[in-house]
mmCIF file of C-alpha atoms in Angstrom:
data_model
loop_
_atom_site.group_PDB
_atom_site.id
_atom_site.type_symbol
_atom_site.label_atom_id
_atom_site.label_comp_id
_atom_site.label_asym_id
_atom_site.label_seq_id
_atom_site.Cartn_x
_atom_site.Cartn_y
_atom_site.Cartn_z
ATOM 1 C CA MET S 1 95.169 31.593 126.111
ATOM 2 C CA SER S 2 92.061 32.625 124.199
ATOM 3 C CA LYS S 3 91.779 31.359 120.630
ATOM 4 C CA THR S 4 90.998 34.917 119.526
ATOM 5 C CA LEU S 5 93.243 37.917 120.197
ATOM 6 C CA GLY S 6 91.747 41.363 120.669
ATOM 7 C CA ILE S 7 92.911 43.975 118.167
ATOM 8 C CA GLY S 8 93.085 47.726 118.714
ATOM 9 C CA ILE S 9 93.608 50.162 115.834
ATOM 10 C CA LEU S 10 95.757 53.220 116.611
ATOM 11 C CA GLY S 11 95.356 55.788 113.837
ATOM 12 C CA CYS S 12 91.987 56.235 112.128
ATOM 13 C CA GLY S 13 92.981 57.675 108.757
ATOM 14 C CA ASN S 14 92.324 56.318 105.266
ATOM 15 C CA ILE S 15 93.961 52.913 105.712
ATOM 16 C CA SER S 16 92.174 52.061 108.965
ATOM 17 C CA ALA S 17 88.917 51.305 107.173
ATOM 18 C CA ALA S 18 90.579 48.515 105.163
ATOM 19 C CA TYR S 19 91.830 46.784 108.322
ATOM 20 C CA MET S 20 88.460 47.127 110.034
ATOM 21 C CA ARG S 21 86.533 45.933 106.979
ATOM 22 C CA LEU S 22 88.731 42.952 106.121
ATOM 23 C CA ALA S 23 89.697 41.651 109.567
ATOM 24 C CA PRO S 24 86.493 39.550 109.883
ATOM 25 C CA LEU S 25 87.729 37.397 106.982
ATOM 26 C CA PHE S 26 90.344 35.849 109.269
ATOM 27 C CA ARG S 27 90.290 33.680 112.344
ATOM 28 C CA GLY S 28 92.268 34.400 115.492
ATOM 29 C CA ILE S 29 91.604 38.153 115.542
ATOM 30 C CA GLU S 30 88.763 40.484 116.507
ATOM 31 C CA VAL S 31 88.996 44.260 116.122
ATOM 32 C CA ARG S 32 87.479 45.670 119.305
ATOM 33 C CA ALA S 33 88.542 49.302 119.668
ATOM 34 C CA CYS S 34 90.227 52.207 117.925
ATOM 35 C CA ALA S 35 91.926 55.454 118.905
ATOM 36 C CA ASP S 36 93.368 58.565 117.289
ATOM 37 C CA LEU S 37 94.860 61.850 118.484
ATOM 38 C CA ASN S 38 91.826 63.310 116.728
ATOM 39 C CA ALA S 39 89.039 61.996 118.956
ATOM 40 C CA GLU S 40 86.410 62.749 116.314
ATOM 41 C CA ALA S 41 88.203 60.543 113.763
ATOM 42 C CA ALA S 42 88.165 57.647 116.226
ATOM 43 C CA LYS S 43 84.494 58.235 116.988
ATOM 44 C CA VAL S 44 83.574 58.197 113.280
ATOM 45 C CA ARG S 45 85.445 54.934 112.624
ATOM 46 C CA ALA S 46 84.048 53.343 115.795
ATOM 47 C CA GLU S 47 80.493 54.117 114.758
ATOM 48 C CA GLU S 48 81.130 52.958 111.189
ATOM 49 C CA PHE S 49 82.436 49.547 112.258
ATOM 50 C CA ASN S 50 80.654 49.049 115.588
ATOM 51 C CA LEU S 51 83.826 49.390 117.658
ATOM 52 C CA ARG S 52 84.698 51.089 120.937
ATOM 53 C CA ALA S 53 86.341 54.515 120.619
ATOM 54 C CA GLU S 54 89.223 54.999 123.057
ATOM 55 C CA THR S 55 91.771 57.642 123.875
ATOM 56 C CA VAL S 56 95.334 56.679 122.948
ATOM 57 C CA ASP S 57 96.187 56.021 126.600
ATOM 58 C CA GLY S 58 92.939 54.115 127.040
ATOM 59 C CA LEU S 59 93.751 51.836 124.129
ATOM 60 C CA LEU S 60 97.249 51.167 125.465
ATOM 61 C CA ALA S 61 95.773 50.193 128.836
ATOM 62 C CA ALA S 62 92.731 48.228 127.591
ATOM 63 C CA SER S 63 92.636 44.739 129.103
ATOM 64 C CA ASP S 64 90.810 43.197 126.126
ATOM 65 C CA ILE S 65 93.414 44.336 123.580
ATOM 66 C CA ASP S 66 96.326 41.988 122.838
ATOM 67 C CA ILE S 67 97.725 43.492 119.624
ATOM 68 C CA ILE S 68 97.721 47.141 118.605
ATOM 69 C CA VAL S 69 97.906 47.960 114.899
ATOM 70 C CA ASN S 70 100.015 51.086 114.403
ATOM 71 C CA LEU S 71 98.516 53.118 111.537
ATOM 72 C CA THR S 72 100.127 56.456 112.373
ATOM 73 C CA ILE S 73 102.325 58.350 109.888
ATOM 74 C CA PRO S 74 105.736 56.764 109.157
ATOM 75 C CA ALA S 75 107.663 59.385 111.142
ATOM 76 C CA ALA S 76 105.715 58.365 114.269
ATOM 77 C CA HIS S 77 105.868 54.577 113.801
ATOM 78 C CA PHE S 78 108.903 54.000 116.029
ATOM 79 C CA GLU S 79 107.753 56.016 119.035
ATOM 80 C CA VAL S 80 104.208 54.653 118.828
ATOM 81 C CA SER S 81 105.356 51.033 118.509
ATOM 82 C CA LYS S 82 107.761 51.563 121.407
ATOM 83 C CA SER S 83 104.878 52.840 123.545
ATOM 84 C CA VAL S 84 102.777 49.808 122.603
ATOM 85 C CA LEU S 85 105.539 47.384 123.609
ATOM 86 C CA ASN S 86 106.159 49.238 126.847
ATOM 87 C CA ALA S 87 102.437 48.930 127.569
ATOM 88 C CA GLY S 88 102.867 45.141 127.378
ATOM 89 C CA LYS S 89 101.100 44.583 124.040
ATOM 90 C CA HIS S 90 102.185 43.081 120.740
ATOM 91 C CA VAL S 91 102.393 45.571 117.861
ATOM 92 C CA TYR S 92 101.743 45.242 114.137
ATOM 93 C CA SER S 93 102.719 48.334 112.144
ATOM 94 C CA GLU S 94 101.929 49.719 108.750
ATOM 95 C CA LYS S 95 104.968 50.018 106.510
ATOM 96 C CA PRO S 96 107.684 51.075 106.919
ATOM 97 C CA PHE S 97 107.586 50.036 110.582
ATOM 98 C CA VAL S 98 110.714 52.097 111.381
ATOM 99 C CA LEU S 99 112.882 54.559 109.464
ATOM 100 C CA SER S 100 116.300 53.253 110.523
ATOM 101 C CA VAL S 101 118.024 50.011 111.473
ATOM 102 C CA GLU S 102 118.807 51.457 114.894
ATOM 103 C CA GLU S 103 115.122 52.078 115.620
ATOM 104 C CA GLY S 104 114.269 48.532 114.573
ATOM 105 C CA GLN S 105 117.006 47.070 116.753
ATOM 106 C CA GLU S 106 115.730 49.029 119.752
ATOM 107 C CA LEU S 107 112.210 47.675 119.220
ATOM 108 C CA ALA S 108 113.655 44.179 118.849
ATOM 109 C CA ALA S 109 115.445 44.495 122.199
ATOM 110 C CA ILE S 110 112.301 45.692 123.988
ATOM 111 C CA ALA S 111 110.168 42.968 122.396
ATOM 112 C CA LYS S 112 112.661 40.275 123.377
ATOM 113 C CA GLN S 113 112.851 41.515 126.973
ATOM 114 C CA LYS S 114 109.071 41.571 127.313
ATOM 115 C CA GLY S 115 108.324 38.398 125.334
ATOM 116 C CA LEU S 116 106.262 40.279 122.736
ATOM 117 C CA ARG S 117 105.899 40.122 118.963
ATOM 118 C CA VAL S 118 106.458 42.856 116.388
ATOM 119 C CA GLY S 119 105.048 42.545 112.895
ATOM 120 C CA SER S 120 104.772 44.849 109.923
ATOM 121 C CA ALA S 121 102.963 45.292 106.642
ATOM 122 C CA PRO S 122 103.069 44.722 103.770
ATOM 123 C CA ASP S 123 101.468 41.302 103.629
ATOM 124 C CA THR S 124 100.746 41.369 99.891
ATOM 125 C CA PHE S 125 103.626 38.928 99.310
ATOM 126 C CA MET S 126 101.319 36.368 100.959
ATOM 127 C CA GLY S 127 98.912 36.781 98.021
ATOM 128 C CA GLY S 128 98.138 33.880 95.734
ATOM 129 C CA ALA S 129 100.027 35.303 92.745
ATOM 130 C CA HIS S 130 103.215 35.929 94.692
ATOM 131 C CA GLN S 131 103.053 32.592 96.454
ATOM 132 C CA LEU S 132 102.715 30.925 93.053
ATOM 133 C CA ALA S 133 105.815 32.840 91.942
ATOM 134 C CA ARG S 134 107.548 31.635 95.127
ATOM 135 C CA HIS S 135 106.528 28.057 94.368
ATOM 136 C CA LEU S 136 107.877 28.325 90.811
ATOM 137 C CA VAL S 137 111.189 29.776 92.022
ATOM 138 C CA ASP S 138 111.527 27.065 94.677
ATOM 139 C CA GLU S 139 110.717 24.359 92.121
ATOM 140 C CA GLY S 140 113.357 25.701 89.722
ATOM 141 C CA ALA S 141 110.808 26.391 86.984
ATOM 142 C CA VAL S 142 113.101 29.005 85.373
ATOM 143 C CA GLY S 143 116.353 27.665 86.766
ATOM 144 C CA LYS S 144 118.534 29.655 89.129
ATOM 145 C CA VAL S 145 117.488 33.325 89.103
ATOM 146 C CA THR S 146 120.484 35.416 88.065
ATOM 147 C CA SER S 147 118.962 38.881 87.603
ATOM 148 C CA GLY S 148 115.760 40.857 87.320
ATOM 149 C CA THR S 149 114.023 44.224 87.016
ATOM 150 C CA CYS S 150 111.360 46.103 88.981
ATOM 151 C CA PHE S 151 109.546 49.274 87.967
ATOM 152 C CA VAL S 152 107.057 51.288 90.026
ATOM 153 C CA GLN S 153 106.566 54.681 88.399
ATOM 154 C CA SER S 154 103.736 57.222 88.393
ATOM 155 C CA PRO S 155 103.190 61.007 88.533
ATOM 156 C CA GLY S 156 102.643 60.916 92.326
ATOM 157 C CA MET S 157 99.935 61.099 94.963
ATOM 158 C CA GLU S 158 98.870 64.753 95.031
ATOM 159 C CA MET S 159 96.181 64.208 92.388
ATOM 160 C CA TRP S 160 94.065 61.843 94.523
ATOM 161 C CA HIS S 161 95.138 61.839 98.186
ATOM 162 C CA PRO S 162 93.370 64.472 100.364
ATOM 163 C CA ASN S 163 96.501 65.076 102.502
ATOM 164 C CA PRO S 164 99.550 64.025 100.455
ATOM 165 C CA ASP S 165 102.157 66.023 102.413
ATOM 166 C CA PHE S 166 103.770 63.064 104.202
ATOM 167 C CA PHE S 167 104.488 61.296 100.899
ATOM 168 C CA PHE S 168 107.046 64.014 100.120
ATOM 169 C CA GLN S 169 108.603 64.311 103.579
ATOM 170 C CA PRO S 170 111.440 62.242 105.091
ATOM 171 C CA GLY S 171 109.931 58.818 105.724
ATOM 172 C CA GLY S 172 107.920 59.057 102.520
ATOM 173 C CA GLY S 173 109.020 59.045 98.882
ATOM 174 C CA PRO S 174 108.652 56.163 96.436
ATOM 175 C CA ILE S 175 111.318 54.039 98.141
ATOM 176 C CA LEU S 176 109.951 54.049 101.704
ATOM 177 C CA ASP S 177 106.291 54.230 100.615
ATOM 178 C CA LEU S 178 106.258 51.712 97.749
ATOM 179 C CA GLY S 179 109.560 49.920 98.251
ATOM 180 C CA PRO S 180 108.217 47.709 101.053
ATOM 181 C CA TYR S 181 105.906 45.946 98.574
ATOM 182 C CA TYR S 182 108.582 45.334 95.968
ATOM 183 C CA ILE S 183 111.571 44.595 98.188
ATOM 184 C CA SER S 184 109.571 42.378 100.567
ATOM 185 C CA ASN S 185 108.435 40.328 97.599
ATOM 186 C CA LEU S 186 111.953 40.091 96.209
ATOM 187 C CA VAL S 187 113.342 38.966 99.579
ATOM 188 C CA GLN S 188 110.642 36.302 99.986
ATOM 189 C CA LEU S 189 111.402 35.107 96.442
ATOM 190 C CA LEU S 190 115.206 35.351 96.360
ATOM 191 C CA GLY S 191 116.385 35.706 99.967
ATOM 192 C CA PRO S 192 118.290 38.536 101.650
ATOM 193 C CA VAL S 193 120.149 41.394 99.946
ATOM 194 C CA LYS S 194 123.933 41.712 100.242
ATOM 195 C CA ARG S 195 124.645 45.239 98.950
ATOM 196 C CA VAL S 196 123.088 48.082 96.973
ATOM 197 C CA THR S 197 123.977 51.078 94.849
ATOM 198 C CA ALA S 198 121.717 53.878 93.642
ATOM 199 C CA MET S 199 121.265 57.317 92.106
ATOM 200 C CA SER S 200 118.460 59.651 93.175
ATOM 201 C CA SER S 201 116.892 63.002 92.304
ATOM 202 C CA SER S 202 113.696 65.038 92.579
ATOM 203 C CA GLY S 203 111.726 66.186 89.565
ATOM 204 C CA SER S 204 110.635 69.414 91.266
ATOM 205 C CA ASP S 205 111.056 71.308 94.530
ATOM 206 C CA TYR S 206 107.318 71.729 95.132
ATOM 207 C CA ARG S 207 104.156 69.796 94.303
ATOM 208 C CA THR S 208 100.745 71.348 93.681
ATOM 209 C CA ILE S 209 97.824 69.480 95.218
ATOM 210 C CA THR S 210 94.973 68.991 92.751
ATOM 211 C CA SER S 211 92.760 66.808 94.985
ATOM 212 C CA GLU S 212 90.051 68.157 97.256
ATOM 213 C CA PRO S 213 89.750 69.802 99.722
ATOM 214 C CA ARG S 214 93.201 71.422 99.318
ATOM 215 C CA ASN S 215 93.236 71.977 95.552
ATOM 216 C CA GLY S 216 95.904 74.525 94.633
ATOM 217 C CA GLU S 217 98.066 74.269 97.767
ATOM 218 C CA LYS S 218 101.802 73.754 97.259
ATOM 219 C CA ILE S 219 103.851 71.321 99.358
ATOM 220 C CA LYS S 220 107.637 71.221 99.615
ATOM 221 C CA VAL S 221 109.460 68.112 98.360
ATOM 222 C CA GLU S 222 111.919 66.990 101.053
ATOM 223 C CA THR S 223 112.847 63.499 99.845
ATOM 224 C CA PRO S 224 113.988 62.074 96.479
ATOM 225 C CA THR S 225 111.162 61.250 94.091
ATOM 226 C CA THR S 226 113.157 59.326 91.459
ATOM 227 C CA ILE S 227 115.545 56.528 92.431
ATOM 228 C CA HIS S 228 117.368 54.031 90.217
ATOM 229 C CA ALA S 229 118.971 51.273 92.271
ATOM 230 C CA VAL S 230 120.701 47.927 91.846
ATOM 231 C CA MET S 231 120.441 45.256 94.536
ATOM 232 C CA GLN S 232 122.878 42.357 94.776
ATOM 233 C CA PHE S 233 121.355 39.408 96.644
ATOM 234 C CA GLU S 234 123.260 36.922 98.765
ATOM 235 C CA SER S 235 122.198 34.308 96.184
ATOM 236 C CA GLY S 236 124.217 36.182 93.553
ATOM 237 C CA ALA S 237 121.199 37.592 91.692
ATOM 238 C CA GLN S 238 121.268 41.280 90.812
ATOM 239 C CA VAL S 239 118.012 43.207 90.382
ATOM 240 C CA THR S 240 117.522 46.702 88.966
ATOM 241 C CA TYR S 241 114.833 48.669 90.812
ATOM 242 C CA CYS S 242 113.415 51.952 89.469
ATOM 243 C CA ALA S 243 110.944 53.887 91.638
ATOM 244 C CA SER S 244 109.619 57.309 90.658
ATOM 245 C CA TRP S 245 106.838 59.816 91.186
ATOM 246 C CA ASP S 246 108.056 61.891 88.229
ATOM 247 C CA VAL S 247 106.757 59.644 85.410
ATOM 248 C CA TRP S 248 103.445 60.168 83.633
ATOM 249 C CA GLN S 249 103.463 56.943 81.625
ATOM 250 C CA HIS S 250 105.741 53.975 80.976
ATOM 251 C CA GLY S 251 105.663 50.510 79.396
ATOM 252 C CA HIS S 252 107.755 48.471 81.832
ATOM 253 C CA SER S 253 106.539 45.350 83.618
ATOM 254 C CA ASN S 254 106.218 45.546 87.391
ATOM 255 C CA MET S 255 108.650 42.708 88.098
ATOM 256 C CA GLU S 256 110.596 40.254 85.948
ATOM 257 C CA LEU S 257 113.038 37.609 87.177
ATOM 258 C CA TYR S 258 115.520 36.117 84.739
ATOM 259 C CA GLY S 259 116.580 32.524 85.340
ATOM 260 C CA GLN S 260 119.090 30.272 83.628
ATOM 261 C CA SER S 261 116.295 28.466 81.754
ATOM 262 C CA GLY S 262 113.521 31.049 81.439
ATOM 263 C CA THR S 263 111.821 34.230 82.628
ATOM 264 C CA LEU S 264 109.276 34.678 85.402
ATOM 265 C CA HIS S 265 106.842 37.601 85.067
ATOM 266 C CA VAL S 266 105.487 38.608 88.493
ATOM 267 C CA PRO S 267 102.465 40.944 88.828
ATOM 268 C CA ASP S 268 102.346 44.147 90.867
ATOM 269 C CA PRO S 269 103.333 43.286 94.469
ATOM 270 C CA ASN S 270 101.140 46.130 95.687
ATOM 271 C CA PHE S 271 98.262 43.659 95.182
ATOM 272 C CA PHE S 272 97.588 40.075 96.273
ATOM 273 C CA GLY S 273 96.550 38.702 92.885
ATOM 274 C CA GLY S 274 97.412 39.047 89.217
ATOM 275 C CA GLU S 275 98.750 36.992 86.327
ATOM 276 C CA VAL S 276 101.978 35.028 86.743
ATOM 277 C CA ARG S 277 103.671 34.039 83.469
ATOM 278 C CA ILE S 278 106.770 31.959 82.773
ATOM 279 C CA THR S 279 108.806 31.027 79.739
ATOM 280 C CA ASP S 280 110.782 27.964 78.768
ATOM 281 C CA LYS S 281 113.852 29.786 77.491
ATOM 282 C CA GLY S 282 112.308 32.374 75.155
ATOM 283 C CA SER S 283 108.820 30.926 74.660
ATOM 284 C CA PHE S 284 105.842 31.436 76.981
ATOM 285 C CA VAL S 285 104.343 28.290 78.462
ATOM 286 C CA ASN S 286 101.050 27.701 80.236
ATOM 287 C CA ILE S 287 101.059 27.129 83.972
ATOM 288 C CA THR S 288 98.939 23.976 84.017
ATOM 289 C CA GLU S 289 99.344 22.996 87.669
ATOM 290 C CA ASP S 290 96.408 23.344 90.027
ATOM 291 C CA TRP S 291 97.019 26.437 92.136
ATOM 292 C CA ASP S 292 93.720 27.207 93.812
ATOM 293 C CA HIS S 293 94.994 29.793 96.270
ATOM 294 C CA PRO S 294 92.296 31.591 98.291
ATOM 295 C CA PHE S 295 94.249 34.867 98.276
ATOM 296 C CA SER S 296 94.002 34.991 94.481
ATOM 297 C CA LYS S 297 90.211 35.206 94.449
ATOM 298 C CA ALA S 298 88.608 38.591 93.749
ATOM 299 C CA ASN S 299 86.792 39.730 96.880
ATOM 300 C CA ASP S 300 86.998 43.526 96.582
ATOM 301 C CA ARG S 301 85.201 44.552 93.411
ATOM 302 C CA THR S 302 87.485 43.202 90.676
ATOM 303 C CA HIS S 303 90.641 42.363 92.631
ATOM 304 C CA ALA S 304 91.918 40.200 95.470
ATOM 305 C CA ASN S 305 92.359 42.180 98.691
ATOM 306 C CA TYR S 306 93.340 40.254 101.812
ATOM 307 C CA ARG S 307 94.949 43.012 103.862
ATOM 308 C CA THR S 308 95.251 41.903 107.511
ATOM 309 C CA ALA S 309 96.437 38.430 106.413
ATOM 310 C CA GLY S 310 99.806 39.280 107.945
ATOM 311 C CA LEU S 311 98.159 40.445 111.169
ATOM 312 C CA ALA S 312 96.072 37.263 111.386
ATOM 313 C CA ASP S 313 99.137 35.133 110.696
ATOM 314 C CA MET S 314 100.971 36.905 113.538
ATOM 315 C CA ALA S 315 98.052 36.389 115.939
ATOM 316 C CA LEU S 316 97.824 32.685 115.109
ATOM 317 C CA ALA S 317 101.608 32.377 115.346
ATOM 318 C CA ILE S 318 101.396 33.768 118.897
ATOM 319 C CA LEU S 319 98.653 31.281 119.747
ATOM 320 C CA GLU S 320 100.479 28.382 118.078
ATOM 321 C CA ASP S 321 103.993 29.381 119.227
ATOM 322 C CA ARG S 322 105.529 29.531 115.746
ATOM 323 C CA PRO S 323 107.277 32.250 113.695
ATOM 324 C CA HIS S 324 105.067 34.735 111.874
ATOM 325 C CA ARG S 325 105.715 35.662 108.254
ATOM 326 C CA CYS S 326 105.638 39.477 108.518
ATOM 327 C CA SER S 327 108.307 39.338 111.204
ATOM 328 C CA LEU S 328 110.458 42.066 112.706
ATOM 329 C CA GLU S 329 113.646 40.490 111.306
ATOM 330 C CA PHE S 330 112.215 40.275 107.785
ATOM 331 C CA SER S 331 110.754 43.799 107.915
ATOM 332 C CA LEU S 332 113.942 45.251 109.416
ATOM 333 C CA HIS S 333 116.017 43.763 106.610
ATOM 334 C CA VAL S 334 113.692 45.420 104.088
ATOM 335 C CA VAL S 335 114.060 48.750 105.936
ATOM 336 C CA ASP S 336 117.841 48.279 105.894
ATOM 337 C CA VAL S 337 117.760 47.748 102.122
ATOM 338 C CA MET S 338 115.536 50.785 101.531
ATOM 339 C CA THR S 339 117.480 53.195 103.747
ATOM 340 C CA SER S 340 120.746 51.945 102.230
ATOM 341 C CA ILE S 341 119.371 52.680 98.757
ATOM 342 C CA LEU S 342 118.544 56.225 99.857
ATOM 343 C CA SER S 343 121.968 56.628 101.448
ATOM 344 C CA SER S 344 123.672 55.347 98.314
ATOM 345 C CA GLY S 345 121.656 57.823 96.268
ATOM 346 C CA ASP S 346 123.006 60.616 98.486
ATOM 347 C CA THR S 347 126.644 59.477 98.528
ATOM 348 C CA GLY S 348 127.108 57.627 95.247
ATOM 349 C CA GLN S 349 128.710 54.729 97.138
ATOM 350 C CA PHE S 350 128.024 50.997 97.214
ATOM 351 C CA ILE S 351 126.568 50.114 100.625
ATOM 352 C CA ASP S 352 126.778 46.732 102.309
ATOM 353 C CA ILE S 353 123.572 45.692 104.071
ATOM 354 C CA GLN S 354 123.995 45.337 107.858
ATOM 355 C CA THR S 355 121.175 42.899 108.488
ATOM 356 C CA THR S 356 120.021 39.584 107.096
ATOM 357 C CA CYS S 357 116.955 37.384 107.546
ATOM 358 C CA ASP S 358 115.433 34.064 106.648
ATOM 359 C CA ARG S 359 112.844 33.991 103.907
ATOM 360 C CA PRO S 360 109.331 33.893 105.393
ATOM 361 C CA ALA S 361 107.733 30.463 105.262
ATOM 362 C CA ALA S 362 105.882 29.869 101.994
ATOM 363 C CA LEU S 363 102.096 30.137 102.211
ATOM 364 C CA ALA S 364 100.685 27.278 100.154
ATOM 365 C CA PRO S 365 96.941 27.235 99.363
ATOM 366 C CA GLU S 366 96.023 24.970 102.291
ATOM 367 C CA ALA S 367 98.003 27.098 104.758
ATOM 368 C CA ALA S 368 96.239 30.206 103.450
ATOM 369 C CA ARG S 369 92.828 28.593 103.853
ATOM 370 C CA ASP S 370 93.770 27.825 107.453
ATOM 371 C CA LEU S 371 94.056 31.572 108.146
ATOM 372 C CA LEU S 372 90.478 32.255 107.065
ATOM 373 C CA ALA S 373 87.515 32.319 109.393
#
């Protein structure tokens, strides 16, 4: 097998440029072609990044493409990924990779039958800050983690995104759009979730777009935009998670984990880097150990951005015949947690999680350097 796998990008919207721009940082992958239902969008991206523009069917059939990255809207992820697998190619999807456990299980069955891999964003939990937090948890730096809090709150997306409709449709909302970052990080830090409970609401029935080119248009809100949830982990830890697009300003930390001997402050899991802080009981202490992680280094203006690390890890895992970190089982468990939170918000009931998973392998600094070109 070649030491480099050919990558095709299916869906040439906003996020595609990040994959195309950052993929050359990593070994084992080469983006070769792209496609979109809008042929002009594919042509523009192909010219921008010196790629081959394909039709959707052409990309599925291309002999030099081993993995297709599914960057379509969330509601289309399942059908598109299914088509990719049935075309005999591995698939790596943007988050959330499916919208139900049943869809994920169907993809798992097809992948197993055909000997193919399925992977899914986010890969930000592979960032240097979050891997340092993982190292500290594993080393018992704050003792056994017993509880925690997560907050991701803002006024929404309609002020900056040119086409924000899908954020407020089923498959969107702050749980399915932002939850993958937070819950993936929690699962890689603490292990799988056992059960959840939640309350949910929407701040308004319609949103007014204030970004261009659709300034002034109203869009209907069809999914909850404020959710307060509690997750009980199999480890016994319980974590409060508040996600909202109805908040203009707040003073909460992104993520805090409370251990028997201290507190661990974890930066925003939407990003690869950031400051990790710990306490010894109630007093902050310096982290003096040498943690020179390559995915902590600013490479995109002022912040660390290593999107496609998960894709590269999957490609190398295929070549090396080992598990990949952004695996179907891990991603499906996160989807199970998120959809159960939404269901609990609808019903007011505690919901037991159907699935479980192993924590992804830790990505120490040397292992991260091994992913880079």
